[in-house]
Amino acid sequence: MSTAVLFDRYGTVDELYVADLPVPSPGADEVVVRYQSIGVNPIDWKILRGDLADRLPLAMPSGPGVEAAGTVVAVGPGVTRFKNGDPVIRHGRPGTYRLHEMVSTLPEADELTPMPARFTAEQAAVLPVAAGTAFSALRQVGLGAGQRLLVHGASGGVGLATVQLAFLLGAAEVIGTASAHHHGLLRSMGATPVEYGDGLEDRLAAYSPPDASVDCAGGPQPYATAVQLINDPARRVTIVPESADMQVPLVDHIPKELPATLSLIGDHPFHLPVTGRYSLASAAEALTVSQKGGVGGKLVLLTGS
Ligand SMILES: NC(=O)c1ccc[n+]([C@@H]2O[C@H](COP(=O)([O-])OP(=O)(O)OC[C@H]3O[C@@H](n4cnc5c(N)ncnc54)[C@H](OP(=O)(O)O)[C@@H]3O)[C@@H](O)[C@H]2O)c1
């Protein structure tokens, strides 16, 4: 038997329940993956809440989770890209809060990527949303070597990935807004931390103007400072849909985002701090912590396998 965290209707974490399910059998071009680690993201509680119901209607029962890492344990007919025992990263479509999942291996489905040996399953599971989104955002604003970047929400999952990838792209300076208690973390990654909130504009004025900005927080202040400090709208981006418009465009995810991101990371140092670990049965607790904010890294569900 296997386990999955499901919900039958949109709502709060009270809608979540743990179901015992048979281990699936793979069909043509599919594999079954047994997950070791599953990333927890704000998008998970937004999907559960029904925020995306208009553009991404879910068949019920459904489940949260858009990323995970584990091992291929069964291979269906026609599969050539993966074999039993392969470590893989799953990304994209919702439903990863489970122990086993059937996953398409078709390149056009773009759901499965080989896990580089350098990553633990825990680190691999949190790469798709954080590092993938950061990479697309940096590509969109055209960050180049020697340039200065402003990152709003730099201490969050996507923000910390943005800081690290910006330096891999050759950024000369990364200024990151965050709560004061996350400033040490940002400094350890080479960024210059600045506290958000009242007086932010004055604090930012102490630094040379950035060439580009990535908003990983949303809201009026990141929007206003991006418009104030950077002339060209093409060099501003937000990852928060509610904060996007023509002046600060929404991130446009590039095709094959995760493989491209992994190519940039290569063997360079790259690490996302994991500040909370939960079992599948405690998924509701993990989502509540994510929704409260102030995580300072990533949360994961561990299956113990
Ligand atoms: N469009 C996409 O594809 C996409 C992809 C990924 C995420 N997202 C969205 O992007 C947002 C961030 O995701 P995440 O995973 O990085 O979340 P997260 O880990 O919870 O990080 C949130 C960040 O926002 C900061 N923050 C909170 N209030 C702020 C304010 N008033 N001004 C500046 N910063 C503030 C937090 O700083 P402190 O903790 O230091 O206070 C933290 O750095 C979420 O809304 C998520 O749904 C969108």
CSV table of C-alpha atoms and ligand atoms in Angstrom, one decimal:
chain,number,residue,atom,x,y,z
A,1,MET,CA,0.0,0.0,0.0
A,2,SER,CA,0.9,3.7,-0.4
A,3,THR,CA,0.0,7.0,1.2
A,4,ALA,CA,-1.3,10.3,-0.2
A,5,VAL,CA,-2.4,13.6,1.3
A,6,LEU,CA,-5.6,14.6,-0.5
A,7,PHE,CA,-8.5,17.0,-0.4
A,8,ASP,CA,-12.0,16.7,-1.8
A,9,ARG,CA,-12.8,20.4,-2.0
A,10,TYR,CA,-11.0,23.7,-1.8
A,11,GLY,CA,-10.5,25.3,1.6
A,12,THR,CA,-8.2,25.4,4.5
A,13,VAL,CA,-5.7,22.8,5.8
A,14,ASP,CA,-8.7,21.2,7.6
A,15,GLU,CA,-9.7,19.8,4.2
A,16,LEU,CA,-6.6,17.6,4.1
A,17,TYR,CA,-6.7,13.9,4.9
A,18,VAL,CA,-4.3,11.0,4.6
A,19,ALA,CA,-5.5,8.2,2.3
A,20,ASP,CA,-4.1,4.6,2.0
A,21,LEU,CA,-3.9,3.8,-1.7
A,22,PRO,CA,-2.6,0.9,-3.7
A,23,VAL,CA,0.9,1.4,-5.2
A,24,PRO,CA,0.1,2.5,-8.8
A,25,SER,CA,1.2,0.4,-11.9
A,26,PRO,CA,2.9,2.4,-14.7
A,27,GLY,CA,1.2,2.6,-18.1
A,28,ALA,CA,3.0,3.3,-21.4
A,29,ASP,CA,5.7,6.0,-21.1
A,30,GLU,CA,5.1,6.2,-17.3
A,31,VAL,CA,7.2,5.3,-14.3
A,32,VAL,CA,6.3,5.0,-10.6
A,33,VAL,CA,8.5,7.1,-8.3
A,34,ARG,CA,8.8,6.5,-4.6
A,35,TYR,CA,9.4,9.9,-3.0
A,36,GLN,CA,11.9,10.5,-0.2
A,37,SER,CA,11.4,14.3,0.1
A,38,ILE,CA,8.7,16.7,-1.0
A,39,GLY,CA,9.0,20.4,-1.2
A,40,VAL,CA,6.4,22.6,0.5
A,41,ASN,CA,5.6,26.0,-1.1
A,42,PRO,CA,3.2,28.9,-0.8
A,43,ILE,CA,1.6,27.7,-4.1
A,44,ASP,CA,0.5,24.6,-2.2
A,45,TRP,CA,-1.8,26.4,0.2
A,46,LYS,CA,-2.9,28.7,-2.6
A,47,ILE,CA,-4.0,25.8,-4.7
A,48,LEU,CA,-5.7,24.2,-1.7
A,49,ARG,CA,-7.5,27.5,-1.1
A,50,GLY,CA,-8.8,27.5,-4.7
A,51,ASP,CA,-6.9,30.6,-5.8
A,52,LEU,CA,-5.9,28.9,-9.1
A,53,ALA,CA,-9.3,27.2,-9.6
A,54,ASP,CA,-10.2,29.3,-12.6
A,55,ARG,CA,-7.0,28.7,-14.6
A,56,LEU,CA,-6.0,25.3,-13.2
A,57,PRO,CA,-9.3,23.5,-12.3
A,58,LEU,CA,-8.5,20.3,-10.3
A,59,ALA,CA,-10.3,17.0,-10.5
A,60,MET,CA,-11.3,16.0,-7.0
A,61,PRO,CA,-9.9,14.3,-4.9
A,62,SER,CA,-6.8,16.3,-5.5
A,63,GLY,CA,-3.6,16.8,-3.6
A,64,PRO,CA,-1.1,19.6,-2.9
A,65,GLY,CA,2.6,19.7,-3.9
A,66,VAL,CA,4.4,20.6,-7.1
A,67,GLU,CA,7.8,19.2,-6.5
A,68,ALA,CA,9.5,16.1,-5.0
A,69,ALA,CA,12.6,13.9,-5.2
A,70,GLY,CA,12.8,10.1,-5.1
A,71,THR,CA,13.7,6.9,-6.9
A,72,VAL,CA,12.1,5.2,-9.9
A,73,VAL,CA,10.6,1.9,-8.6
A,74,ALA,CA,8.6,0.6,-11.6
A,75,VAL,CA,8.9,1.3,-15.4
A,76,GLY,CA,6.1,1.1,-17.9
A,77,PRO,CA,6.2,-0.1,-21.6
A,78,GLY,CA,8.1,2.2,-23.9
A,79,VAL,CA,10.1,4.0,-21.3
A,80,THR,CA,13.7,4.6,-22.4
A,81,ARG,CA,14.8,7.6,-20.5
A,82,PHE,CA,14.6,6.1,-17.0
A,83,LYS,CA,15.2,2.7,-15.3
A,84,ASN,CA,14.5,1.2,-11.9
A,85,GLY,CA,16.6,2.8,-9.2
A,86,ASP,CA,17.2,6.1,-11.0
A,87,PRO,CA,17.1,9.1,-8.7
A,88,VAL,CA,14.7,11.7,-10.1
A,89,ILE,CA,13.2,15.1,-9.5
A,90,ARG,CA,9.5,15.5,-10.2
A,91,HIS,CA,8.1,19.0,-11.0
A,92,GLY,CA,5.1,20.8,-12.3
A,93,ARG,CA,1.5,19.5,-12.0
A,94,PRO,CA,0.1,19.4,-8.5
A,95,GLY,CA,-0.1,16.2,-6.4
A,96,THR,CA,3.3,15.4,-4.9
A,97,TYR,CA,2.3,15.0,-1.3
A,98,ARG,CA,2.4,11.2,-1.5
A,99,LEU,CA,4.7,8.3,-1.2
A,100,HIS,CA,4.3,6.8,-4.7
A,101,GLU,CA,3.3,8.6,-7.8
A,102,MET,CA,2.8,7.6,-11.4
A,103,VAL,CA,4.7,10.1,-13.6
A,104,SER,CA,4.9,10.7,-17.3
A,105,THR,CA,8.4,10.4,-18.8
A,106,LEU,CA,7.4,12.1,-22.1
A,107,PRO,CA,9.7,15.1,-22.7
A,108,GLU,CA,6.7,17.2,-23.6
A,109,ALA,CA,5.1,16.5,-20.2
A,110,ASP,CA,8.3,18.0,-18.6
A,111,GLU,CA,7.6,16.3,-15.2
A,112,LEU,CA,10.7,14.4,-14.5
A,113,THR,CA,14.4,15.3,-14.5
A,114,PRO,CA,17.4,13.1,-13.5
A,115,MET,CA,18.6,14.1,-10.0
A,116,PRO,CA,22.3,15.2,-10.1
A,117,ALA,CA,24.4,13.0,-7.8
A,118,ARG,CA,25.7,16.0,-5.9
A,119,PHE,CA,22.3,16.7,-4.3
A,120,THR,CA,20.6,14.9,-1.4
A,121,ALA,CA,17.0,14.1,-2.0
A,122,GLU,CA,16.1,16.8,0.4
A,123,GLN,CA,18.0,19.5,-1.5
A,124,ALA,CA,16.8,18.1,-4.9
A,125,ALA,CA,13.2,18.2,-3.8
A,126,VAL,CA,13.3,22.0,-3.2
A,127,LEU,CA,15.0,23.0,-6.4
A,128,PRO,CA,12.2,23.2,-9.0
A,129,VAL,CA,10.1,26.0,-7.5
A,130,ALA,CA,12.8,28.0,-5.9
A,131,ALA,CA,15.8,27.7,-8.2
A,132,GLY,CA,13.7,27.2,-11.4
A,133,THR,CA,11.6,30.3,-10.8
A,134,ALA,CA,14.7,32.3,-9.8
A,135,PHE,CA,16.5,31.2,-13.0
A,136,SER,CA,13.6,32.2,-15.2
A,137,ALA,CA,13.3,35.6,-13.4
A,138,LEU,CA,17.0,36.3,-13.8
A,139,ARG,CA,16.9,35.4,-17.5
A,140,GLN,CA,13.9,37.6,-18.0
A,141,VAL,CA,15.6,40.7,-16.6
A,142,GLY,CA,18.8,39.9,-18.5
A,143,LEU,CA,21.1,40.0,-15.5
A,144,GLY,CA,24.7,40.0,-16.8
A,145,ALA,CA,28.2,39.8,-15.3
A,146,GLY,CA,29.2,42.9,-13.3
A,147,GLN,CA,25.7,44.1,-12.7
A,148,ARG,CA,23.8,45.0,-9.5
A,149,LEU,CA,20.6,43.3,-8.6
A,150,LEU,CA,17.9,44.2,-6.1
A,151,VAL,CA,15.9,41.2,-4.7
A,152,HIS,CA,12.8,41.8,-2.7
A,153,GLY,CA,12.0,38.9,-0.3
A,154,ALA,CA,15.6,37.7,-0.6
A,155,SER,CA,15.3,35.5,2.5
A,156,GLY,CA,12.5,33.3,1.1
A,157,GLY,CA,12.8,30.1,-0.9
A,158,VAL,CA,12.9,31.8,-4.3
A,159,GLY,CA,14.8,34.8,-3.0
A,160,LEU,CA,17.7,32.8,-1.6
A,161,ALA,CA,17.9,30.9,-4.9
A,162,THR,CA,17.8,34.2,-6.8
A,163,VAL,CA,20.7,35.6,-4.7
A,164,GLN,CA,22.9,32.5,-5.3
A,165,LEU,CA,22.1,32.2,-9.1
A,166,ALA,CA,22.7,35.9,-9.5
A,167,PHE,CA,26.3,35.5,-8.3
A,168,LEU,CA,26.7,32.4,-10.5
A,169,LEU,CA,25.7,34.7,-13.4
A,170,GLY,CA,28.5,37.1,-12.4
A,171,ALA,CA,26.5,39.8,-10.5
A,172,ALA,CA,28.8,42.3,-8.8
A,173,GLU,CA,26.3,43.1,-6.0
A,174,VAL,CA,23.0,41.7,-4.8
A,175,ILE,CA,21.0,43.8,-2.4
A,176,GLY,CA,18.3,41.7,-0.7
A,177,THR,CA,15.3,42.9,1.4
A,178,ALA,CA,14.4,40.8,4.4
A,179,SER,CA,13.5,40.9,8.1
A,180,ALA,CA,16.5,41.8,10.3
A,181,HIS,CA,16.7,38.3,11.8
A,182,HIS,CA,17.5,36.9,8.3
A,183,HIS,CA,20.3,39.4,7.5
A,184,GLY,CA,23.0,37.0,8.7
A,185,LEU,CA,21.7,34.3,6.3
A,186,LEU,CA,21.8,36.8,3.4
A,187,ARG,CA,25.3,38.0,4.3
A,188,SER,CA,26.5,34.3,4.4
A,189,MET,CA,25.4,34.1,0.7
A,190,GLY,CA,27.3,37.2,-0.2
A,191,ALA,CA,24.2,39.5,-0.4
A,192,THR,CA,23.8,42.9,1.1
A,193,PRO,CA,20.8,42.8,3.4
A,194,VAL,CA,18.4,45.7,3.8
A,195,GLU,CA,15.3,45.7,6.1
A,196,TYR,CA,12.0,46.1,4.3
A,197,GLY,CA,9.2,48.3,5.7
A,198,ASP,CA,9.0,52.0,6.5
A,199,GLY,CA,12.1,53.9,5.3
A,200,LEU,CA,13.1,51.3,2.8
A,201,GLU,CA,13.5,53.9,0.0
A,202,ASP,CA,15.9,55.9,2.1
A,203,ARG,CA,17.9,52.8,3.1
A,204,LEU,CA,18.2,51.7,-0.6
A,205,ALA,CA,19.3,55.2,-1.6
A,206,ALA,CA,22.6,54.5,0.3
A,207,TYR,CA,23.6,52.1,-2.4
A,208,SER,CA,24.4,52.5,-6.1
A,209,PRO,CA,21.2,52.0,-8.2
A,210,PRO,CA,20.6,48.4,-9.3
A,211,ASP,CA,20.6,47.4,-12.9
A,212,ALA,CA,17.6,45.0,-12.4
A,213,SER,CA,15.2,43.9,-9.8
A,214,VAL,CA,13.4,40.7,-8.9
A,215,ASP,CA,10.4,40.9,-6.6
A,216,CYS,CA,9.9,37.6,-4.6
A,217,ALA,CA,7.6,39.2,-2.0
A,218,GLY,CA,4.8,41.1,-3.8
A,219,GLY,CA,2.9,44.1,-2.5
A,220,PRO,CA,3.2,47.9,-3.0
A,221,GLN,CA,6.7,48.6,-1.6
A,222,PRO,CA,8.6,46.2,-3.9
A,223,TYR,CA,6.6,47.5,-6.8
A,224,ALA,CA,7.2,51.2,-6.0
A,225,THR,CA,10.9,50.8,-5.4
A,226,ALA,CA,11.4,48.8,-8.6
A,227,VAL,CA,9.7,51.5,-10.7
A,228,GLN,CA,11.6,54.2,-8.9
A,229,LEU,CA,15.1,52.7,-9.1
A,230,ILE,CA,15.0,51.1,-12.6
A,231,ASN,CA,14.0,52.9,-15.7
A,232,ASP,CA,13.5,50.0,-18.1
A,233,PRO,CA,10.4,47.8,-17.3
A,234,ALA,CA,12.1,44.9,-19.0
A,235,ARG,CA,14.7,44.9,-16.2
A,236,ARG,CA,12.0,44.5,-13.5
A,237,VAL,CA,10.1,41.3,-12.7
A,238,THR,CA,7.8,40.0,-10.0
A,239,ILE,CA,7.0,36.3,-9.3
A,240,VAL,CA,3.8,37.3,-7.5
A,241,PRO,CA,0.9,37.4,-9.9
A,242,GLU,CA,-1.2,39.9,-7.9
A,243,SER,CA,1.7,42.4,-8.0
A,244,ALA,CA,2.3,42.2,-11.8
A,245,ASP,CA,1.4,44.6,-14.6
A,246,MET,CA,3.0,46.2,-17.6
A,247,GLN,CA,5.4,48.2,-15.3
A,248,VAL,CA,6.5,45.2,-13.3
A,249,PRO,CA,5.9,42.1,-15.5
A,250,LEU,CA,5.2,38.6,-14.1
A,251,VAL,CA,7.9,36.0,-14.5
A,252,ASP,CA,7.5,33.9,-17.6
A,253,HIS,CA,8.8,30.4,-16.9
A,254,ILE,CA,11.2,29.3,-19.7
A,255,PRO,CA,10.7,25.8,-21.3
A,256,LYS,CA,12.8,23.0,-19.6
A,257,GLU,CA,13.4,25.3,-16.7
A,258,LEU,CA,14.8,22.8,-14.3
A,259,PRO,CA,17.4,21.2,-16.6
A,260,ALA,CA,18.6,24.7,-17.6
A,261,THR,CA,18.8,25.8,-14.0
A,262,LEU,CA,20.8,22.6,-13.1
A,263,SER,CA,23.2,23.4,-16.0
A,264,LEU,CA,23.9,26.8,-14.5
A,265,ILE,CA,24.4,25.4,-11.0
A,266,GLY,CA,26.7,22.6,-12.2
A,267,ASP,CA,29.2,21.8,-9.5
A,268,HIS,CA,29.1,25.3,-8.0
A,269,PRO,CA,28.1,25.7,-4.4
A,270,PHE,CA,24.4,26.0,-4.1
A,271,HIS,CA,22.3,25.3,-1.0
A,272,LEU,CA,18.8,26.2,0.2
A,273,PRO,CA,18.5,26.0,4.0
A,274,VAL,CA,15.7,23.6,5.1
A,275,THR,CA,14.2,25.0,8.3
A,276,GLY,CA,11.4,22.6,8.9
A,277,ARG,CA,10.9,18.9,8.3
A,278,TYR,CA,7.6,17.1,8.6
A,279,SER,CA,6.0,13.7,7.9
A,280,LEU,CA,3.3,13.3,5.2
A,281,ALA,CA,0.8,13.0,8.1
A,282,SER,CA,1.9,16.4,9.4
A,283,ALA,CA,1.4,18.2,6.0
A,284,ALA,CA,-1.3,20.5,7.4
A,285,GLU,CA,1.2,21.7,10.0
A,286,ALA,CA,3.8,22.4,7.3
A,287,LEU,CA,1.3,24.3,5.2
A,288,THR,CA,0.3,26.4,8.2
A,289,VAL,CA,3.9,27.3,8.9
A,290,SER,CA,4.4,28.2,5.2
A,291,GLN,CA,1.3,30.4,5.2
A,292,LYS,CA,2.4,32.2,8.4
A,293,GLY,CA,5.7,33.2,6.7
A,294,GLY,CA,9.2,34.0,8.0
A,295,VAL,CA,10.4,30.5,7.1
A,296,GLY,CA,13.9,31.7,6.1
A,297,GLY,CA,14.4,28.9,3.6
A,298,LYS,CA,12.4,25.8,2.7
A,299,LEU,CA,10.1,23.3,4.3
A,300,VAL,CA,10.0,19.7,3.3
A,301,LEU,CA,7.9,16.6,3.9
A,302,LEU,CA,10.1,13.5,4.5
A,303,THR,CA,8.6,10.0,3.9
A,304,GLY,CA,11.2,8.2,5.9
A,305,SER,CA,12.0,5.9,2.9
B,1,LIG,N1,5.0,32.9,-10.3
B,1,LIG,C1,5.6,31.8,-9.9
B,1,LIG,O1,6.0,30.9,-10.7
B,1,LIG,C2,6.0,31.6,-8.5
B,1,LIG,C3,6.9,30.7,-8.1
B,1,LIG,C4,7.3,30.6,-6.8
B,1,LIG,C5,6.7,31.4,-5.8
B,1,LIG,N2,5.8,32.3,-6.2
B,1,LIG,C6,5.2,33.2,-5.2
B,1,LIG,O2,6.2,34.0,-4.7
B,1,LIG,C7,6.0,34.3,-3.4
B,1,LIG,C8,7.3,34.0,-2.6
B,1,LIG,O3,7.5,32.6,-2.7
B,1,LIG,P1,8.6,31.9,-1.7
B,1,LIG,O4,8.5,30.4,-1.9
B,1,LIG,O5,9.9,32.5,-1.9
B,1,LIG,O6,8.0,32.3,-0.3
B,1,LIG,P2,8.6,32.4,1.1
B,1,LIG,O7,9.7,31.4,1.3
B,1,LIG,O8,7.5,32.4,2.1
B,1,LIG,O9,9.3,33.9,1.2
B,1,LIG,C9,8.6,35.1,1.3
B,1,LIG,C10,9.6,36.2,1.4
B,1,LIG,O10,8.9,37.4,1.4
B,1,LIG,C11,9.5,38.3,2.4
B,1,LIG,N3,8.6,39.3,2.8
B,1,LIG,C12,7.5,39.2,3.6
B,1,LIG,N4,6.9,40.4,3.6
B,1,LIG,C13,7.6,41.3,2.9
B,1,LIG,C14,7.5,42.6,2.6
B,1,LIG,N5,6.5,43.4,3.1
B,1,LIG,N6,8.5,43.2,1.9
B,1,LIG,C15,9.5,42.5,1.4
B,1,LIG,N7,9.7,41.2,1.7
B,1,LIG,C16,8.7,40.6,2.4
B,1,LIG,C17,10.0,37.3,3.5
B,1,LIG,O11,11.0,37.9,4.3
B,1,LIG,P3,11.2,37.6,5.9
B,1,LIG,O12,10.9,36.1,6.1
B,1,LIG,O13,12.7,37.8,6.1
B,1,LIG,O14,10.3,38.5,6.6
B,1,LIG,C18,10.5,36.2,2.6
B,1,LIG,O15,11.8,36.5,2.2
B,1,LIG,C19,4.8,33.6,-2.9
B,1,LIG,O16,3.7,34.4,-3.1
B,1,LIG,C20,4.7,32.4,-4.0
B,1,LIG,O17,3.4,32.0,-4.1
B,1,LIG,C21,5.4,32.4,-7.5
